[in-house]
Amino acid sequence: MANQRNGSATRKRVIEVTKQLVNEKGFNNTSISDIIQASGVKKGNLYFHFPSKETLGIAILQEAADEFFRFLEASLQGNRPLEKLGSFFDAVLEKHRSAHFVGGCIFGNTALEMADSNPNIARLVEDVFRRWADMIANVLREAQRGGELDASLSPTRFAKHIVATIEGGIMMARLTKNEEDLKDCLDTLRAFLGM
Amino acid sequence: MANQRNGSATRKRVIEVTKQLVNEKGFNNTSISDIIQASGVKKGNLYFHFPSKETLGIAILQEAADEFFRFLEASLQGNRPLEKLGSFFDAVLEKHRSAHFVGGCIFGNTALEMADSNPNIARLVEDVFRRWADMIANVLREAQRGGELDASLSPTRFAKHIVATIEGGIMMARLTKNEEDLKDCLDTLRAFLGM
């Protein structure tokens, strides 16, 4: 029981440290010895929990995905569907502003780093974007049912467009370290939504 | 004269090979010995042309930028401003389709890899996005003057939005290796533009 608790604490610590390192240097550039050094976890113990760097990569993305979907659900707040979406846009801007536009989005970063080289990781990130777009599409459908949004618009396409624009906006703001580019992208989305 | 020609051929060869390697593995993951091996250029000769990996990184980005702006200008073809933009959207989709959605956009990839770690390279990529958005903004202004586009829309913001959406759409299509996500993003842009 005590061992299991320690095991789970080790797992958690390794995931936390690796997420930080991958955010700073990318997945390929983070070595097992970096993780050992930063976490203080012994090599044998690390391999016991994560037999390969890929399993560790998948674990940190799953953890990041859980965190992101909690954030998404918590920020989709409001009385009307478009108000919910507006709150989510505000929360995205605030999240990256408070990180000073450093680090960006772990899914976007991993997408560009691993899409061509690691199909398992690519599938996982693809799934995050898909689930994210599905949740946004549901809000858009709600807005259409309530007459808040033009019924001719395709919720599926527009939801994908929102995800793509946010990812691109985060990328641009990360270069300038300034909120303007991301804010402009979000404001344009608001304009299209008639918000 | 012959030496100068050889020097320039070497430079060109190194840039070409490095661009390919960076596209496949990223900048940080491409080592000087990878470049030496793939190009067949001797180490001393390589350092004569590019004293550091950063100068080489800047050279390949400048070369890629020249190429991209030639592509952008060549694809903005049409009688009306929005027709020009539509041709550019078609050309973007075709470019990535013919690459089977492998490699993505060198500027987006470099943005996410280097934005936090190398300010000189970040400035260069930022400048590419800025020039790209400026050219799109000019086409949008032309469309507004000709009455083709709603005058209340901000050309500067919308141009940035277009760049961000294309970058995000390329990222998503690179994960799925399928044109649908990028096509959906471009079609949504067309809808907003009343095309």
XYZ file of C-alpha atoms in Angstrom:
390
model
C 0.000 0.000 0.000
C 2.794 2.370 1.002
C 4.718 1.231 -2.076
C 1.787 1.821 -4.312
C 1.441 5.321 -2.912
C 5.128 5.977 -3.485
C 4.834 4.528 -6.971
C 1.987 6.818 -7.831
C 3.840 9.808 -6.361
C 6.895 8.935 -8.484
C 4.745 8.625 -11.578
C 3.141 11.971 -10.894
C 6.490 13.640 -10.240
C 8.022 12.251 -13.461
C 5.008 13.390 -15.499
C 5.100 16.872 -13.970
C 8.848 17.331 -14.536
C 8.699 15.937 -18.088
C 5.774 18.185 -19.024
C 7.805 21.183 -17.909
C 10.914 20.066 -19.825
C 8.962 19.248 -23.007
C 7.298 22.651 -22.803
C 10.689 24.343 -22.609
C 12.742 22.275 -25.020
C 10.393 20.031 -27.014
C 9.953 16.278 -26.805
C 12.910 15.196 -28.938
C 15.266 17.499 -27.109
C 14.288 16.227 -23.677
C 16.510 13.269 -22.801
C 15.932 10.555 -20.248
C 18.946 11.878 -18.313
C 17.366 15.381 -18.245
C 14.291 13.796 -16.670
C 16.342 11.786 -14.171
C 18.302 14.880 -13.199
C 15.284 17.178 -12.854
C 13.075 14.677 -11.033
C 15.647 12.976 -8.804
C 14.018 9.642 -9.714
C 16.418 6.719 -10.272
C 16.775 5.313 -13.797
C 15.464 1.816 -12.891
C 12.467 3.314 -11.153
C 11.761 5.594 -14.135
C 11.871 2.646 -16.562
C 9.644 0.634 -14.223
C 6.914 3.271 -14.628
C 7.664 4.249 -18.226
C 9.334 1.496 -20.279
C 10.013 3.904 -23.175
C 10.174 7.616 -23.898
C 7.054 7.169 -26.030
C 4.987 5.803 -23.104
C 6.145 8.797 -21.084
C 5.219 11.147 -23.942
C 1.769 9.597 -24.135
C 1.335 9.873 -20.360
C 2.168 13.582 -20.286
C -0.146 14.305 -23.220
C -2.986 12.378 -21.562
C -2.440 14.334 -18.359
C -2.315 17.611 -20.318
C -5.489 16.622 -22.197
C -7.383 15.923 -18.937
C -6.238 19.288 -17.634
C -7.213 21.055 -20.851
C -10.711 19.549 -20.979
C -11.285 20.497 -17.338
C -10.206 24.045 -18.280
C -12.451 24.052 -21.358
C -15.522 22.849 -19.447
C -14.878 25.253 -16.565
C -14.476 28.227 -18.885
C -17.548 27.561 -21.076
C -19.641 29.536 -18.591
C -22.583 31.788 -19.289
C -26.330 31.988 -19.722
C -26.350 31.866 -23.488
C -24.251 29.581 -25.762
C -22.330 32.472 -27.358
C -21.665 33.921 -23.915
C -20.105 30.561 -22.994
C -17.885 30.702 -26.050
C -16.896 34.288 -25.230
C -15.893 33.219 -21.712
C -13.752 30.460 -23.192
C -12.019 32.959 -25.524
C -11.349 35.248 -22.531
C -9.963 32.318 -20.541
C -7.618 31.293 -23.391
C -6.222 34.815 -23.655
C -5.829 35.074 -19.872
C -4.119 31.667 -19.649
C -1.457 32.643 -22.196
C -1.163 36.207 -20.900
C -0.402 34.914 -17.412
C 2.263 32.616 -18.920
C 3.704 35.717 -20.666
C 3.170 33.937 -23.986
C 5.923 31.450 -23.174
C 5.458 27.724 -23.787
C 2.403 28.008 -26.012
C 0.072 25.041 -26.385
C 1.549 21.604 -25.650
C -0.748 19.995 -28.268
C 0.214 22.427 -31.016
C 3.888 22.114 -30.129
C 3.723 18.328 -30.098
C 1.682 18.297 -33.317
C 4.394 20.172 -35.192
C 7.219 18.206 -33.606
C 5.812 14.671 -33.859
C 3.123 14.632 -36.579
C 5.449 13.193 -39.208
C 7.580 10.990 -36.986
C 5.396 9.335 -34.349
C 1.935 8.101 -35.401
C 0.855 7.096 -31.852
C 1.524 10.554 -30.503
C 0.035 12.159 -33.614
C -3.211 10.174 -33.062
C -3.389 11.345 -29.475
C -2.989 15.029 -30.385
C -5.407 14.645 -33.305
C -7.920 13.223 -30.827
C -7.503 16.229 -28.508
C -8.179 18.656 -31.382
C -11.166 16.536 -32.478
C -12.726 16.413 -28.985
C -12.080 20.122 -28.514
C -13.740 20.954 -31.863
C -16.670 18.632 -31.025
C -17.326 20.481 -27.776
C -17.230 23.848 -29.550
C -19.501 22.486 -32.321
C -22.059 21.499 -29.672
C -22.093 25.039 -28.303
C -22.520 26.424 -31.835
C -25.436 24.028 -32.453
C -27.039 25.198 -29.196
C -26.591 28.808 -30.368
C -28.243 27.963 -33.694
C -31.173 26.239 -31.974
C -31.632 29.310 -29.783
C -31.551 31.592 -32.835
C -28.379 33.300 -31.634
C -26.350 32.143 -34.621
C -26.921 31.993 -38.377
C -28.359 28.554 -39.158
C -26.551 28.351 -42.499
C -23.157 28.094 -40.807
C -21.676 24.588 -40.460
C -21.008 24.023 -36.725
C -18.465 21.262 -37.461
C -16.436 23.365 -39.883
C -16.638 26.524 -37.855
C -15.599 24.673 -34.681
C -12.502 23.358 -36.497
C -11.847 26.871 -37.750
C -11.970 28.167 -34.168
C -9.464 25.543 -32.985
C -7.121 26.288 -35.924
C -7.335 30.050 -35.410
C -6.617 29.768 -31.687
C -3.606 27.510 -32.351
C -2.296 29.926 -35.003
C -2.947 32.933 -32.758
C -1.058 31.328 -29.864
C 1.834 30.653 -32.264
C 1.950 34.292 -33.389
C 1.657 35.692 -29.853
C 4.437 33.375 -28.733
C 6.747 34.981 -31.281
C 5.937 38.552 -30.280
C 5.457 37.847 -26.546
C 2.559 40.237 -26.807
C -1.159 39.557 -26.597
C -2.153 41.575 -29.658
C -2.019 38.838 -32.302
C -4.003 36.314 -30.262
C -6.466 39.001 -29.171
C -7.006 40.114 -32.779
C -7.709 36.514 -33.838
C -10.214 36.034 -31.012
C -11.869 39.396 -31.735
C -12.285 38.441 -35.395
C -13.913 35.178 -34.313
C -16.257 37.179 -32.073
C -17.129 39.448 -35.006
C -17.968 36.430 -37.198
C -20.135 35.046 -34.421
C -21.929 38.384 -34.101
C -20.767 38.752 -30.500
C 35.972 33.852 -59.881
C 35.851 30.044 -60.086
C 36.311 29.919 -56.317
C 33.550 32.389 -55.778
C 31.296 30.280 -57.933
C 32.249 27.159 -55.975
C 31.713 29.048 -52.717
C 28.279 30.111 -53.781
C 27.445 26.564 -54.931
C 28.572 25.203 -51.545
C 26.478 27.767 -49.724
C 23.455 26.869 -51.815
C 23.988 23.146 -51.302
C 24.332 23.519 -47.518
C 21.179 25.670 -47.330
C 19.193 23.188 -49.436
C 20.296 20.152 -47.409
C 19.748 21.909 -44.071
C 16.261 23.081 -45.068
C 15.361 19.477 -45.854
C 16.792 18.175 -42.556
C 15.140 20.908 -40.480
C 11.829 20.156 -42.182
C 12.150 16.489 -41.266
C 13.617 16.680 -37.765
C 13.411 20.259 -36.543
C 16.219 22.775 -36.034
C 17.458 21.625 -32.631
C 17.546 18.012 -33.723
C 19.595 18.716 -36.828
C 23.273 18.515 -35.912
C 26.244 19.975 -37.747
C 27.435 16.413 -38.411
C 24.041 15.557 -39.986
C 24.564 18.508 -42.321
C 28.150 17.518 -43.116
C 27.078 13.955 -43.833
C 24.089 14.864 -45.997
C 25.819 17.621 -47.956
C 29.289 16.122 -48.346
C 30.717 19.566 -47.500
C 33.824 19.562 -45.256
C 33.514 20.915 -41.728
C 36.011 23.770 -42.244
C 34.269 24.819 -45.431
C 30.878 24.704 -43.690
C 32.139 26.933 -40.853
C 33.690 29.292 -43.384
C 30.244 29.943 -44.845
C 28.234 29.641 -41.633
C 30.218 30.426 -38.480
C 27.389 29.166 -36.230
C 24.283 27.024 -36.394
C 22.270 30.205 -35.838
C 23.670 31.921 -38.955
C 22.778 28.795 -40.911
C 19.283 28.786 -39.396
C 18.826 32.418 -40.388
C 20.084 31.713 -43.915
C 17.619 28.870 -44.487
C 14.739 30.926 -43.132
C 15.654 33.867 -45.366
C 15.805 31.549 -48.355
C 12.454 29.968 -47.391
C 10.954 33.448 -46.931
C 12.073 34.558 -50.415
C 10.572 31.392 -51.841
C 7.325 31.851 -49.896
C 6.845 35.470 -50.979
C 7.456 34.502 -54.604
C 4.786 31.802 -54.147
C 2.409 34.267 -52.468
C 2.791 36.888 -55.199
C 2.494 34.317 -57.968
C -0.657 32.801 -56.490
C -2.495 36.074 -55.793
C -3.880 35.968 -59.335
C -7.263 37.084 -60.535
C -9.324 39.956 -61.876
C -10.914 40.923 -58.584
C -9.178 41.179 -55.173
C -11.247 38.362 -53.610
C -10.546 36.194 -56.635
C -6.825 36.753 -55.963
C -7.287 35.649 -52.362
C -9.243 32.593 -53.487
C -6.409 31.611 -55.839
C -3.955 31.927 -52.962
C -6.137 29.659 -50.772
C -6.282 27.101 -53.600
C -2.507 27.274 -54.025
C -1.903 26.738 -50.274
C -4.105 23.639 -50.264
C -2.447 22.311 -53.427
C 1.050 22.933 -52.048
C 0.386 20.890 -48.911
C -1.658 18.273 -50.752
C 1.224 17.625 -53.125
C 3.552 17.261 -50.098
C 1.031 14.736 -48.686
C 0.699 16.981 -45.620
C 4.236 16.110 -44.518
C 6.631 18.822 -43.345
C 4.052 21.530 -42.817
C 5.117 25.172 -42.819
C 8.769 25.874 -41.998
C 7.825 29.203 -40.371
C 5.157 27.671 -38.132
C 7.462 24.808 -37.205
C 10.325 27.161 -36.412
C 8.003 29.512 -34.518
C 6.964 26.756 -32.142
C 10.459 25.357 -31.803
C 12.444 28.581 -31.372
C 10.052 31.328 -30.193
C 11.078 30.988 -26.551
C 14.727 30.107 -27.018
C 16.174 32.171 -29.878
C 15.083 35.822 -30.201
C 16.932 36.410 -33.515
C 15.160 33.543 -35.213
C 11.865 34.476 -33.547
C 12.186 38.021 -34.985
C 12.776 36.640 -38.464
C 9.702 34.373 -38.368
C 7.622 37.167 -36.806
C 8.661 39.365 -39.715
C 7.557 36.724 -42.263
C 4.103 36.495 -40.635
C 3.907 40.301 -40.505
C 4.816 40.765 -44.195
C 2.451 37.968 -45.196
C -0.417 39.544 -43.226
C 0.412 42.985 -44.683
C 0.123 41.655 -48.224
C -3.220 40.007 -47.432
C -4.420 43.212 -45.722
C -3.656 45.150 -48.911
C -5.799 42.763 -50.953
C -8.625 43.104 -48.400
C -8.376 46.918 -48.582
C -8.554 46.714 -52.374
C -11.671 44.526 -52.021
C -13.236 47.079 -49.671
C -12.487 49.956 -52.041
C -14.094 48.004 -54.870
C -17.177 47.316 -52.737
C -16.518 43.564 -52.766
C -16.021 43.357 -49.000
C -17.826 44.782 -45.958
C -16.144 48.104 -45.121
C -16.633 47.618 -41.368
C -14.159 44.740 -41.293
C -10.614 45.570 -40.128
C -8.218 44.505 -42.920
C -5.268 44.348 -40.514
C -7.026 42.113 -38.016
C -8.672 39.937 -40.600
C -5.381 39.459 -42.451
C -3.756 38.263 -39.216
C -6.726 35.994 -38.677
C -6.206 34.470 -42.131
C -2.518 33.796 -41.432
C -3.311 32.241 -38.024
C -6.098 30.065 -39.451
C -3.920 28.795 -42.283
C -1.092 27.957 -39.860
C -3.531 26.149 -37.547
C -5.167 24.363 -40.478
C -1.787 23.149 -41.777
C -1.001 21.879 -38.266
C -4.261 19.908 -38.095
C -3.925 18.480 -41.615
C -0.366 17.422 -40.817
C -1.691 15.297 -37.958
C -4.386 13.592 -40.010
C -2.399 13.482 -43.312
C -5.684 14.396 -44.916
C -6.758 17.627 -46.576
C -10.122 17.928 -44.844
C -9.108 20.059 -41.856
C -7.163 22.597 -43.910
C -9.873 22.668 -46.575
C -12.576 23.271 -43.950
C -10.581 26.179 -42.507
C -10.106 27.745 -45.928
C -13.767 27.222 -46.826
C -14.827 28.960 -43.610
C -12.569 31.891 -44.506
C -14.197 31.989 -47.943
C -17.645 32.037 -46.321
C -16.650 34.970 -44.087
C -15.355 36.813 -47.112
C -18.621 36.169 -48.961
C -16.760 34.209 -51.647
